[in-house]
Coordinates of C-alpha atoms in Angstrom, one line a residue:
X1 CA -13.5 -8.8 -37.9
X2 CA -10.9 -7.5 -39.9
X3 CA -12.1 -3.9 -38.9
X4 CA -12.3 -5.0 -35.3
X5 CA -8.6 -6.0 -35.2
X6 CA -7.5 -2.9 -37.2
X7 CA -9.6 -0.7 -34.6
X8 CA -7.9 -2.4 -31.6
X9 CA -4.3 -1.9 -33.1
X10 CA -5.1 1.9 -33.5
X11 CA -6.4 2.0 -30.0
X12 CA -3.1 0.4 -28.6
X13 CA -1.1 2.7 -31.0
X14 CA -2.8 5.7 -29.8
X15 CA -2.1 4.8 -26.2
X16 CA 1.7 4.3 -27.1
X17 CA 1.7 7.8 -28.6
X18 CA 0.0 9.3 -25.6
X19 CA 1.4 7.7 -22.7
X20 CA 4.8 6.0 -23.9
X21 CA 3.7 2.7 -22.4
X22 CA 5.7 -0.5 -23.2
X23 CA 4.4 -1.9 -26.4
X24 CA 6.1 -5.2 -25.9
X25 CA 4.1 -6.3 -23.0
X26 CA 0.2 -7.1 -22.8
X27 CA -2.7 -4.1 -22.0
X28 CA -5.4 -5.1 -19.6
X29 CA -8.2 -2.4 -19.9
X30 CA -10.4 -1.6 -16.7
X31 CA -13.4 0.9 -16.7
X32 CA -14.5 1.9 -13.2
X33 CA -17.2 4.1 -12.0
X34 CA -17.0 5.5 -8.4
X35 CA -20.3 6.1 -6.8
X36 CA -22.0 6.2 -3.4
X37 CA -24.2 3.5 -2.4
X38 CA -25.9 1.9 0.7
X39 CA -23.7 -0.5 2.5
X40 CA -24.5 -2.6 5.7
X41 CA -21.0 -3.8 6.7
X42 CA -21.6 -3.8 10.7
X43 CA -25.5 -4.0 10.3
X44 CA -26.1 -0.1 9.9
X45 CA -27.0 1.5 6.9
X46 CA -24.0 3.7 5.8
X47 CA -23.2 5.5 2.6
X48 CA -20.3 3.8 1.1
X49 CA -18.0 4.1 -1.9
X50 CA -18.6 1.6 -4.6
X51 CA -16.7 1.0 -7.9
X52 CA -19.3 -0.5 -10.6
X53 CA -21.6 -1.3 -7.8
X54 CA -19.0 -3.2 -5.7
X55 CA -17.9 -3.1 -2.2
X56 CA -15.0 -3.8 -1.9
X57 CA -14.0 -2.8 -5.8
X58 CA -12.9 -5.1 -8.5
X59 CA -10.2 -7.3 -8.1
X60 CA -7.0 -6.3 -10.4
X61 CA -5.1 -9.4 -12.0
X62 CA -1.8 -8.9 -13.8
X63 CA 1.2 -10.7 -15.0
X64 CA 4.6 -9.1 -14.4
X65 CA 5.2 -6.2 -16.7
X66 CA 1.7 -5.8 -17.9
X67 CA 0.4 -2.3 -18.7
X68 CA -3.0 -1.6 -17.0
X69 CA -5.0 1.2 -18.3
X70 CA -7.5 2.1 -15.8
X71 CA -10.2 4.7 -16.7
X72 CA -11.7 6.0 -13.5
X73 CA -15.0 7.9 -13.7
X74 CA -15.8 10.1 -10.5
X75 CA -19.6 10.1 -9.6
X76 CA -19.0 11.1 -6.2
X77 CA -19.8 14.5 -4.6
X78 CA -16.0 15.2 -4.1
X79 CA -12.7 15.3 -5.7
X80 CA -11.3 11.8 -6.0
X81 CA -7.8 10.0 -6.0
X82 CA -6.7 6.5 -6.4
X83 CA -3.7 5.1 -5.3
X84 CA -1.8 1.9 -5.6
X85 CA -0.4 0.6 -2.5
X86 CA 2.9 -1.5 -3.3
X87 CA 3.2 -0.3 -7.2
X88 CA 6.3 0.9 -7.7
X89 CA 5.5 2.9 -10.9
X90 CA 9.0 2.8 -12.3
X91 CA 9.9 6.2 -13.6
X92 CA 6.6 7.2 -13.5
X93 CA 5.4 9.0 -10.1
X94 CA 2.9 10.9 -12.4
X95 CA 0.7 8.1 -11.8
X96 CA 1.1 7.4 -8.1
X97 CA -2.4 8.7 -7.1
X98 CA -1.5 10.9 -4.1
X99 CA -2.2 14.5 -3.9
X100 CA 1.6 15.4 -3.9
X101 CA 1.7 13.9 -7.4
X102 CA -1.7 14.2 -9.0
X103 CA -4.5 16.9 -9.3
X104 CA -7.9 15.1 -8.0
X105 CA -10.5 13.9 -10.4
X106 CA -13.3 16.4 -10.1
X107 CA -17.0 15.2 -9.8
X108 CA -18.5 14.4 -13.0
X109 CA -15.1 13.8 -14.6
X110 CA -12.7 11.1 -15.5
X111 CA -9.1 10.3 -15.8
X112 CA -7.2 7.3 -17.2
X113 CA -4.3 5.9 -15.0
X114 CA -1.6 4.3 -17.4
X115 CA 0.4 2.0 -15.0
X116 CA 3.0 -0.9 -15.6
X117 CA 3.6 -3.4 -13.2
X118 CA 7.2 -3.4 -14.3
X119 CA 9.4 -6.1 -12.5
X120 CA 6.9 -7.0 -9.7
X121 CA 5.0 -9.8 -8.6
X122 CA 2.9 -10.4 -5.4
X123 CA -0.1 -9.0 -3.4
X124 CA -1.0 -5.5 -3.0
X125 CA -4.3 -3.4 -2.8
X126 CA -5.6 0.0 -3.9
X127 CA -7.5 2.5 -2.2
X128 CA -9.0 5.9 -2.4
X129 CA -6.3 8.5 -1.1
X130 CA -8.1 11.8 -1.1
X131 CA -10.3 13.5 1.7
X132 CA -10.4 10.4 4.0
X133 CA -12.4 8.4 1.5
X134 CA -10.7 5.1 2.6
X135 CA -13.0 5.3 5.6
X136 CA -15.9 4.6 3.0
X137 CA -14.4 1.7 0.8
X138 CA -13.2 2.2 -2.6
X139 CA -10.5 -0.4 -2.1
X140 CA -9.7 -3.7 -3.7
X141 CA -7.1 -6.4 -4.2
X142 CA -4.2 -6.3 -6.5
X143 CA -2.5 -9.7 -7.5
X144 CA 0.6 -9.5 -10.0
X145 CA 1.2 -13.3 -11.2
X146 CA 4.6 -14.5 -12.2
X147 CA 5.2 -14.8 -16.1
X148 CA 4.5 -18.6 -17.1
X149 CA 8.3 -19.6 -17.3
X150 CA 9.4 -18.0 -14.0
X151 CA 9.7 -20.8 -11.6
X152 CA 7.6 -20.1 -8.5
X153 CA 8.8 -21.8 -5.2
X154 CA 5.7 -23.5 -4.4
X155 CA 3.2 -26.0 -6.4
X156 CA 0.4 -24.1 -7.8
X157 CA -2.4 -23.9 -5.4
X158 CA -5.9 -25.1 -6.1
X159 CA -7.4 -21.8 -5.8
X160 CA -6.4 -18.1 -4.7
X161 CA -8.3 -15.8 -2.3
X162 CA -8.0 -12.2 -1.6
X163 CA -8.5 -11.2 2.1
X164 CA -9.1 -7.4 2.7
X165 CA -9.3 -7.1 6.3
X166 CA -9.3 -4.1 8.7
X167 CA -11.1 -2.0 11.1
X168 CA -14.2 0.1 10.2
X169 CA -16.3 2.9 11.6
X170 CA -20.0 3.2 11.6
X171 CA -19.6 7.0 11.3
X172 CA -19.4 8.2 7.5
X173 CA -16.0 9.2 6.2
X174 CA -17.1 13.1 5.9
X175 CA -18.1 13.0 9.7
X176 CA -14.7 11.3 10.7
X177 CA -13.0 14.1 8.5
X178 CA -14.6 16.7 10.5
X179 CA -13.5 15.2 13.7
X180 CA -10.0 15.4 12.7
X181 CA -10.1 18.8 11.2
X182 CA -11.8 20.2 14.4
X183 CA -8.6 19.1 16.3
X184 CA -9.7 15.8 18.0
X185 CA -8.3 12.5 17.2
X186 CA -10.8 9.5 16.1
X187 CA -12.5 7.2 18.4
X188 CA -11.8 3.6 18.7
X189 CA -13.2 1.7 15.4
X190 CA -16.5 0.1 16.1
X191 CA -15.5 -3.3 14.5
X192 CA -13.5 -5.2 11.9
X193 CA -14.4 -6.2 8.5
X194 CA -13.1 -9.2 6.2
X195 CA -13.9 -8.5 2.5
X196 CA -16.3 -5.6 3.5
X197 CA -18.7 -8.0 5.8
X198 CA -18.9 -8.4 9.3
X199 CA -19.4 -11.6 11.5
X200 CA -19.5 -14.6 9.6
X201 CA -20.6 -12.6 6.5
X202 CA -18.0 -13.9 3.7
X203 CA -17.2 -17.6 3.0
X204 CA -14.1 -19.3 1.4
X205 CA -15.1 -22.6 0.0
X206 CA -12.3 -25.3 -0.2
X207 CA -11.9 -29.0 -1.4
X208 CA -10.6 -31.4 1.2
X209 CA -6.8 -32.1 0.8
X210 CA -6.0 -29.2 -1.5
X211 CA -3.9 -26.4 -0.7
X212 CA -4.9 -22.9 -1.4
X213 CA -3.4 -19.4 -1.2
X214 CA -4.7 -16.7 0.8
X215 CA -3.7 -12.9 0.0
X216 CA -4.2 -10.8 3.3
X217 CA -4.0 -7.1 3.2
X218 CA -4.8 -4.7 6.2
X219 CA -6.9 -2.4 4.4
X220 CA -8.1 -0.3 7.8
X221 CA -7.5 2.9 9.1
X222 CA -5.9 2.7 12.8
X223 CA -5.7 -0.9 13.9
X224 CA -2.9 -3.6 13.5
X225 CA -4.5 -6.9 13.3
X226 CA -3.9 -10.8 13.7
X227 CA -5.3 -13.3 11.1
X228 CA -5.7 -16.9 11.8
X229 CA -7.9 -20.0 10.4
X230 CA -9.3 -22.3 13.2
X231 CA -7.4 -25.7 13.1
X232 CA -5.1 -24.8 10.0
X233 CA -1.6 -23.7 9.7
X234 CA -0.4 -20.9 7.8
X235 CA 2.8 -21.4 5.5
X236 CA 4.1 -17.9 4.7
X237 CA 5.4 -17.6 1.0
X238 CA 5.3 -14.1 0.0
X239 CA 5.4 -10.5 1.5
X240 CA 4.6 -7.7 -0.8
X241 CA 6.3 -8.9 -3.7
X242 CA 9.1 -10.9 -2.1
X243 CA 9.2 -15.0 -1.7
X244 CA 9.9 -15.9 1.9
X245 CA 11.5 -18.9 3.7
X246 CA 8.4 -20.6 4.3
X247 CA 7.8 -20.6 8.0
X248 CA 4.5 -22.0 9.2
X249 CA 2.6 -20.0 11.8
X250 CA -0.8 -20.3 13.9
X251 CA -1.6 -16.8 13.5
X252 CA -0.1 -13.9 11.5
X253 CA 0.1 -10.2 12.6
X254 CA -0.6 -7.9 9.6
X255 CA -0.1 -4.4 10.3
X256 CA -1.8 -1.3 8.7
X257 CA -1.1 -1.3 5.0
X258 CA 0.9 -4.5 5.0
X259 CA 0.3 -7.5 2.6
X260 CA 1.0 -11.2 3.0
X261 CA 0.6 -14.4 1.2
X262 CA 0.2 -17.6 3.1
X263 CA -0.7 -21.1 1.9
X264 CA -3.4 -23.1 3.7
X265 CA -3.8 -26.8 3.1
X266 CA -7.5 -28.0 4.0
X267 CA -6.3 -31.4 5.6
X268 CA -8.9 -31.3 8.6
X269 CA -12.1 -33.1 8.8
X270 CA -14.8 -32.1 6.8
X271 CA -17.0 -29.3 8.6
X272 CA -16.7 -25.4 8.6
X273 CA -13.9 -23.6 10.4
X274 CA -13.6 -19.8 11.8
X275 CA -11.5 -17.5 9.6
X276 CA -10.5 -14.9 12.5
X277 CA -9.4 -11.4 12.3
X278 CA -8.8 -9.6 15.8
X279 CA -7.3 -6.4 16.7
X280 CA -3.9 -6.2 18.1
X281 CA -2.6 -3.6 20.9
X282 CA -5.8 -2.3 21.7
X283 CA -7.5 -2.0 25.1
X284 CA -10.8 -3.3 23.7
X285 CA -10.3 -6.7 21.6
X286 CA -12.2 -6.4 18.4
X287 CA -12.9 -9.6 16.7
X288 CA -14.7 -10.7 13.4
X289 CA -15.0 -13.9 11.6
X290 CA -15.5 -15.3 8.0
X291 CA -16.2 -19.0 7.3
X292 CA -13.6 -21.7 5.7
X293 CA -16.2 -24.2 4.4
X294 CA -15.3 -27.5 3.0
X295 CA -17.1 -28.4 -0.1
X296 CA -18.1 -31.8 1.3
X297 CA -19.2 -30.4 4.9
X298 CA -22.4 -30.5 6.2
X299 CA -21.6 -29.3 9.6
X300 CA -21.9 -25.2 10.1
X301 CA -19.2 -23.5 12.1
X302 CA -20.0 -23.4 15.8
X303 CA -18.5 -23.1 19.2
X304 CA -15.9 -20.5 20.4
X305 CA -14.0 -18.4 18.2
X306 CA -10.2 -19.4 18.7
X307 CA -8.1 -16.7 20.6
X308 CA -5.1 -15.1 19.2
X309 CA -2.4 -12.6 20.8
X310 CA -3.8 -9.1 21.8
X311 CA -1.3 -6.9 23.6
X312 CA 1.9 -9.0 23.6
X313 CA 4.6 -7.2 21.8
X314 CA 7.4 -9.6 22.2
X315 CA 5.5 -12.2 20.4
X316 CA 4.8 -9.7 17.4
X317 CA 8.8 -8.8 17.0
X318 CA 9.8 -12.4 17.3
X319 CA 7.5 -13.3 14.4
X320 CA 8.4 -10.1 12.3
X321 CA 12.3 -11.2 12.9
X322 CA 11.7 -14.7 11.6
X323 CA 10.4 -13.3 8.3
X324 CA 13.4 -13.8 5.8
X325 CA 13.8 -13.7 2.4
X326 CA 14.0 -16.8 0.0
X327 CA 17.3 -16.3 -1.5
X328 CA 17.0 -19.3 -3.9
X329 CA 13.7 -18.5 -5.5
X330 CA 13.2 -16.1 -8.6
X331 CA 11.4 -13.0 -8.3
X332 CA 9.8 -11.2 -11.4
X333 CA 12.9 -12.2 -13.3
X334 CA 14.4 -15.8 -13.8
X335 CA 17.3 -15.3 -11.2
X336 CA 17.7 -15.8 -7.4
X337 CA 16.4 -13.3 -5.4
X338 CA 19.8 -13.1 -3.4
X339 CA 21.7 -12.1 -6.4
X340 CA 21.4 -8.3 -5.1
X341 CA 23.7 -8.2 -2.2
X342 CA 22.4 -5.3 -0.3
X343 CA 24.4 -6.0 2.7
X344 CA 27.5 -5.3 0.8
X345 CA 26.9 -1.9 -0.1
X346 CA 27.8 1.0 2.2
X347 CA 25.0 3.8 2.7
X348 CA 25.8 7.0 1.5
X349 CA 24.0 8.5 4.4
X350 CA 21.3 7.8 7.1
X351 CA 18.2 9.4 7.6
X352 CA 16.5 9.1 10.8
X353 CA 12.7 9.7 11.1
X354 CA 10.9 10.1 14.6
X355 CA 7.1 10.2 14.8
X356 CA 5.1 12.6 17.1
X357 CA 2.0 13.4 18.6
X358 CA 1.6 17.1 18.7
X359 CA -0.7 20.2 19.2
X360 CA -0.5 23.2 16.9
X361 CA -2.7 26.1 17.5
X362 CA -4.9 24.1 19.7
X363 CA -5.5 21.2 17.5
X364 CA -4.3 17.7 17.4
X365 CA -1.7 17.0 14.8
X366 CA 1.0 14.5 14.2
X367 CA 4.7 15.1 12.8
X368 CA 7.6 13.3 11.5
X369 CA 11.1 15.3 12.8
X370 CA 9.0 18.0 14.2
X371 CA 7.4 18.7 10.6
X372 CA 3.6 18.6 10.5
X373 CA 2.9 18.1 6.8
X374 CA 0.8 20.6 5.0
X375 CA -1.0 19.9 1.7
X376 CA -0.1 22.8 -0.9
X377 CA -2.4 24.3 -3.2
X378 CA -0.7 22.7 -6.2
X379 CA 0.7 19.0 -6.4
X380 CA 4.4 18.9 -5.6
X381 CA 5.3 17.2 -8.8
X382 CA 3.6 19.6 -11.0
X383 CA 5.2 22.7 -8.9
X384 CA 8.5 20.8 -9.7
X385 CA 8.0 20.2 -13.2
X386 CA 6.8 23.8 -14.2
X387 CA 9.4 25.2 -11.7
X388 CA 6.5 26.9 -9.7
X389 CA 8.2 28.8 -6.5
X390 CA 6.8 28.9 -3.3
X391 CA 4.7 25.7 -3.4
X392 CA 7.2 23.6 -1.1
X393 CA 10.3 23.8 0.7
X394 CA 12.9 21.5 -0.8
X395 CA 15.2 20.3 1.9
X396 CA 12.9 21.6 4.7
X397 CA 12.3 18.1 5.8
X398 CA 15.1 17.4 8.7
X399 CA 16.9 14.2 8.3
X400 CA 17.3 13.5 12.1
X401 CA 15.0 14.3 15.0
X402 CA 15.4 18.1 15.8
X403 CA 14.1 17.9 19.6
X404 CA 12.2 21.1 19.2
X405 CA 8.3 21.7 18.9
X406 CA 6.1 20.6 15.9
X407 CA 5.2 23.1 13.5
X408 CA 3.4 23.2 10.0
X409 CA 5.3 23.0 6.5
X410 CA 5.1 21.6 3.2
X411 CA 8.4 19.9 3.4
X412 CA 10.4 17.8 1.0
X413 CA 13.2 15.6 1.6
X414 CA 15.8 16.3 -1.3
X415 CA 17.7 13.1 -2.3
X416 CA 19.7 12.0 -5.5
X417 CA 19.2 9.3 -7.9
X418 CA 21.3 6.4 -7.4
X419 CA 22.1 7.0 -3.7
X420 CA 22.1 4.0 -1.2
X421 CA 20.6 5.0 1.9
X422 CA 19.9 3.9 5.6
X423 CA 16.4 4.8 7.0
X424 CA 16.0 4.5 10.7
X425 CA 12.2 4.8 12.1
X426 CA 12.4 5.7 15.8
X427 CA 9.3 5.5 17.6
X428 CA 9.1 6.9 21.1
X429 CA 5.4 6.5 21.4
X430 CA 3.4 3.9 23.2
X431 CA 1.5 2.6 20.2
X432 CA 2.9 0.5 17.0
X433 CA 3.8 2.8 13.9
X434 CA 3.4 1.6 10.3
X435 CA 5.2 3.4 7.6
X436 CA 5.0 3.0 3.6
X437 CA 7.2 4.3 1.1
X438 CA 5.8 4.8 -2.3
X439 CA 7.6 3.7 -5.6
X440 CA 9.8 1.4 -3.8
X441 CA 10.8 -1.7 -2.3
X442 CA 13.3 -1.6 0.9
X443 CA 15.4 -4.4 2.7
X444 CA 14.4 -4.6 6.4
X445 CA 17.6 -5.0 8.1
X446 CA 16.7 -4.5 11.9
X447 CA 14.4 -3.8 14.8
X448 CA 14.7 -3.6 18.4
X449 CA 13.5 -1.6 21.4
X450 CA 15.0 1.6 22.8
X451 CA 17.0 4.3 21.0
X452 CA 19.0 3.3 17.9
X453 CA 22.8 3.9 17.8
X454 CA 25.4 3.2 15.3
X455 CA 26.3 0.2 17.3
X456 CA 22.8 -0.9 16.5
X457 CA 24.3 -1.9 12.9
X458 CA 26.0 -4.8 14.6
X459 CA 22.5 -6.4 15.1
X460 CA 21.6 -5.9 11.3
X461 CA 20.5 -8.6 9.2
X462 CA 22.7 -8.0 6.1
X463 CA 21.9 -11.4 4.1
X464 CA 18.4 -12.2 3.6
X465 CA 16.1 -9.4 5.0
X466 CA 12.8 -9.5 3.4
X467 CA 12.3 -6.9 0.7
X468 CA 8.7 -4.8 1.2
X469 CA 7.1 -1.4 1.0
X470 CA 5.4 -1.2 4.3
X471 CA 7.2 -1.9 7.9
X472 CA 5.9 -1.6 11.5
X473 CA 7.9 0.2 14.2
X474 CA 6.9 -1.2 17.6
X475 CA 6.2 1.1 20.7
X476 CA 9.5 2.9 21.8
X477 CA 11.5 0.9 19.5
X478 CA 13.2 1.4 16.0
X479 CA 13.3 -0.1 12.6
X480 CA 15.9 0.1 10.2
X481 CA 16.0 -0.2 6.4
X482 CA 18.2 0.0 3.6
X483 CA 17.0 1.5 0.3
X484 CA 18.5 1.9 -3.3
X485 CA 17.3 5.2 -4.6
X486 CA 16.9 3.7 -8.3
X487 CA 13.2 5.7 -9.2
X488 CA 13.4 9.1 -10.0
X489 CA 10.2 11.0 -9.1
X490 CA 8.4 12.6 -6.0
X491 CA 7.5 9.9 -3.7
X492 CA 5.4 10.0 -0.7
X493 CA 6.5 8.6 2.6
X494 CA 3.6 8.1 5.1
X495 CA 2.0 6.8 8.2
X496 CA -0.5 4.1 7.2
X497 CA -2.5 4.9 10.2
X498 CA -4.8 7.3 8.2
X499 CA -5.6 9.6 11.0
X500 CA -2.0 10.3 11.4
X501 CA -1.6 10.6 7.9
X502 CA -4.3 13.3 7.3
X503 CA -3.0 15.3 10.1
X504 CA 0.6 15.4 9.2
X505 CA 2.2 12.5 9.5
X506 CA 3.8 12.2 6.1
X507 CA 6.2 13.9 3.8
X508 CA 7.6 13.6 0.4
X509 CA 10.9 12.7 -1.1
X510 CA 12.3 14.0 -4.4
X511 CA 14.6 11.6 -6.0
X512 CA 16.4 13.9 -8.5
X513 CA 18.7 13.5 -11.6
X514 CA 19.5 16.6 -13.9
X515 CA 19.6 14.1 -16.9
X516 CA 16.1 15.1 -18.1
X517 CA 15.9 11.8 -20.0
X518 CA 13.1 9.3 -20.7
X519 CA 15.8 6.7 -19.5
X520 CA 15.2 8.1 -16.0
X521 CA 11.8 9.3 -15.8
X522 CA 9.0 9.4 -18.2
X523 CA 7.6 13.0 -19.5
X524 CA 4.3 14.5 -18.0
X525 CA 1.4 12.5 -19.5
X526 CA -0.6 14.5 -22.1
X527 CA -3.7 14.0 -20.1
X528 CA -2.1 15.0 -16.8
X529 CA -4.8 17.0 -14.9
X530 CA -3.5 20.7 -14.0
X531 CA -5.0 22.3 -10.8
X532 CA -3.7 25.0 -8.3
X533 CA -1.0 27.5 -9.7
X534 CA -0.4 24.9 -12.6
X535 CA -3.8 25.3 -14.0
X536 CA -3.7 26.9 -17.7
X537 CA -0.3 25.4 -18.4
X538 CA 0.2 22.8 -21.0
X539 CA 1.4 19.1 -20.8
X540 CA 3.2 18.2 -23.9
X541 CA 2.1 17.9 -27.5
X542 CA 3.1 14.2 -28.2

């Protein structure tokens, strides 16, 4: 026993030396083996991506400030990367797991991610970010719990369920990738899944009279969804790390990449009920169901599936505007969330980002401010660290729409540490957009139809806008956010529509400081993979 304790102490000590993680907080160790395996999510045999033989992958449970040591083994035929949707990686974009920051893990190789869920709570998910692997699985839920002495603004629920829902294709991921690379868009998805299963394939068991937390994430590729439970109300309590005013809804829209927590009380007669997910803003409405099973039920689910909203945009806008931050609740720290008065800070500049559908060289592409992003031969973060010229164009990302035709470029938006910026997402297309910013949580201050103008600020919510990392922009509309650039690094800003992201609707923002201090950013990890023009260079000796 003494030898075991001494060995564990040595392991932690070595990790601190290797990675510089915080030795004052607990460590959680994970070993993941990514493999191919047969799955039947829509009744058709497919080659899916499994983690430790599971589809979806294992749940990550952590407490605020925990250190996560995740050793990833790649047994796929292709290079692999894993990203962590919503984790902020404070001072540590080295661990973000997207190709702009990390070299992929080659087949038959492994890489250890060292993450800290610094000052975070809430519901998130992870997914494979490279080579359209997300279409084959490899995703899972992340739950970050509050520390024991931090008050949570609702009684402890009797149970906590993760709901990973989204659209799915029967076609394998590498064929979908070939469709995109050939210059065509993807067809409509074949169906929807709840936790990797199709119609009535998954069951949530509850006890009558008790309240349960459901953490809902849209892990799909192209489609917004609506979530509802037959005969039950959904009390919204948390959005991507922010406690919210506890409004109740009959159903909830969840756009691509978004995560929500709701409380559901099992207060109905004992029987089984439908848990329903259906597509939003699609010509053909896709629907799938799971089962809410009362433990004392002897009546199986039956009858018509309860309907929900389909193409109504105004309904969704009104619901989105009603989601407000709970200013009296503590977040990860023991102080009210409203103590940060974002509405009293004047932004140093306004960045307007307009998405567009484009054809370049006879192929389908997507762009932001006319720039359709092209992945470089070397991750941007490595090129920046080693000062390798010619990899990316710093400042090549326009900060407002150009009005010109789309073009290909590896563009990076230049930004300074401690700036406070206003970002306006302008959408002139006929489909809803979903935008995600890695490394950050931002305040949603406004959304409306038409063209954004400076006069639009008169309608901003400058008091209790929810803070989150993924936001929707409705057709022919705009959404505005405020964001404090307090996290140095190279950060991905992307469409969560994975076809659009793959074909150029993304870019990177370099948040820079000349200080070169560990106080502002951690040094390159010793185990960082080096590829492209960074191959053959050295990380650091300690």
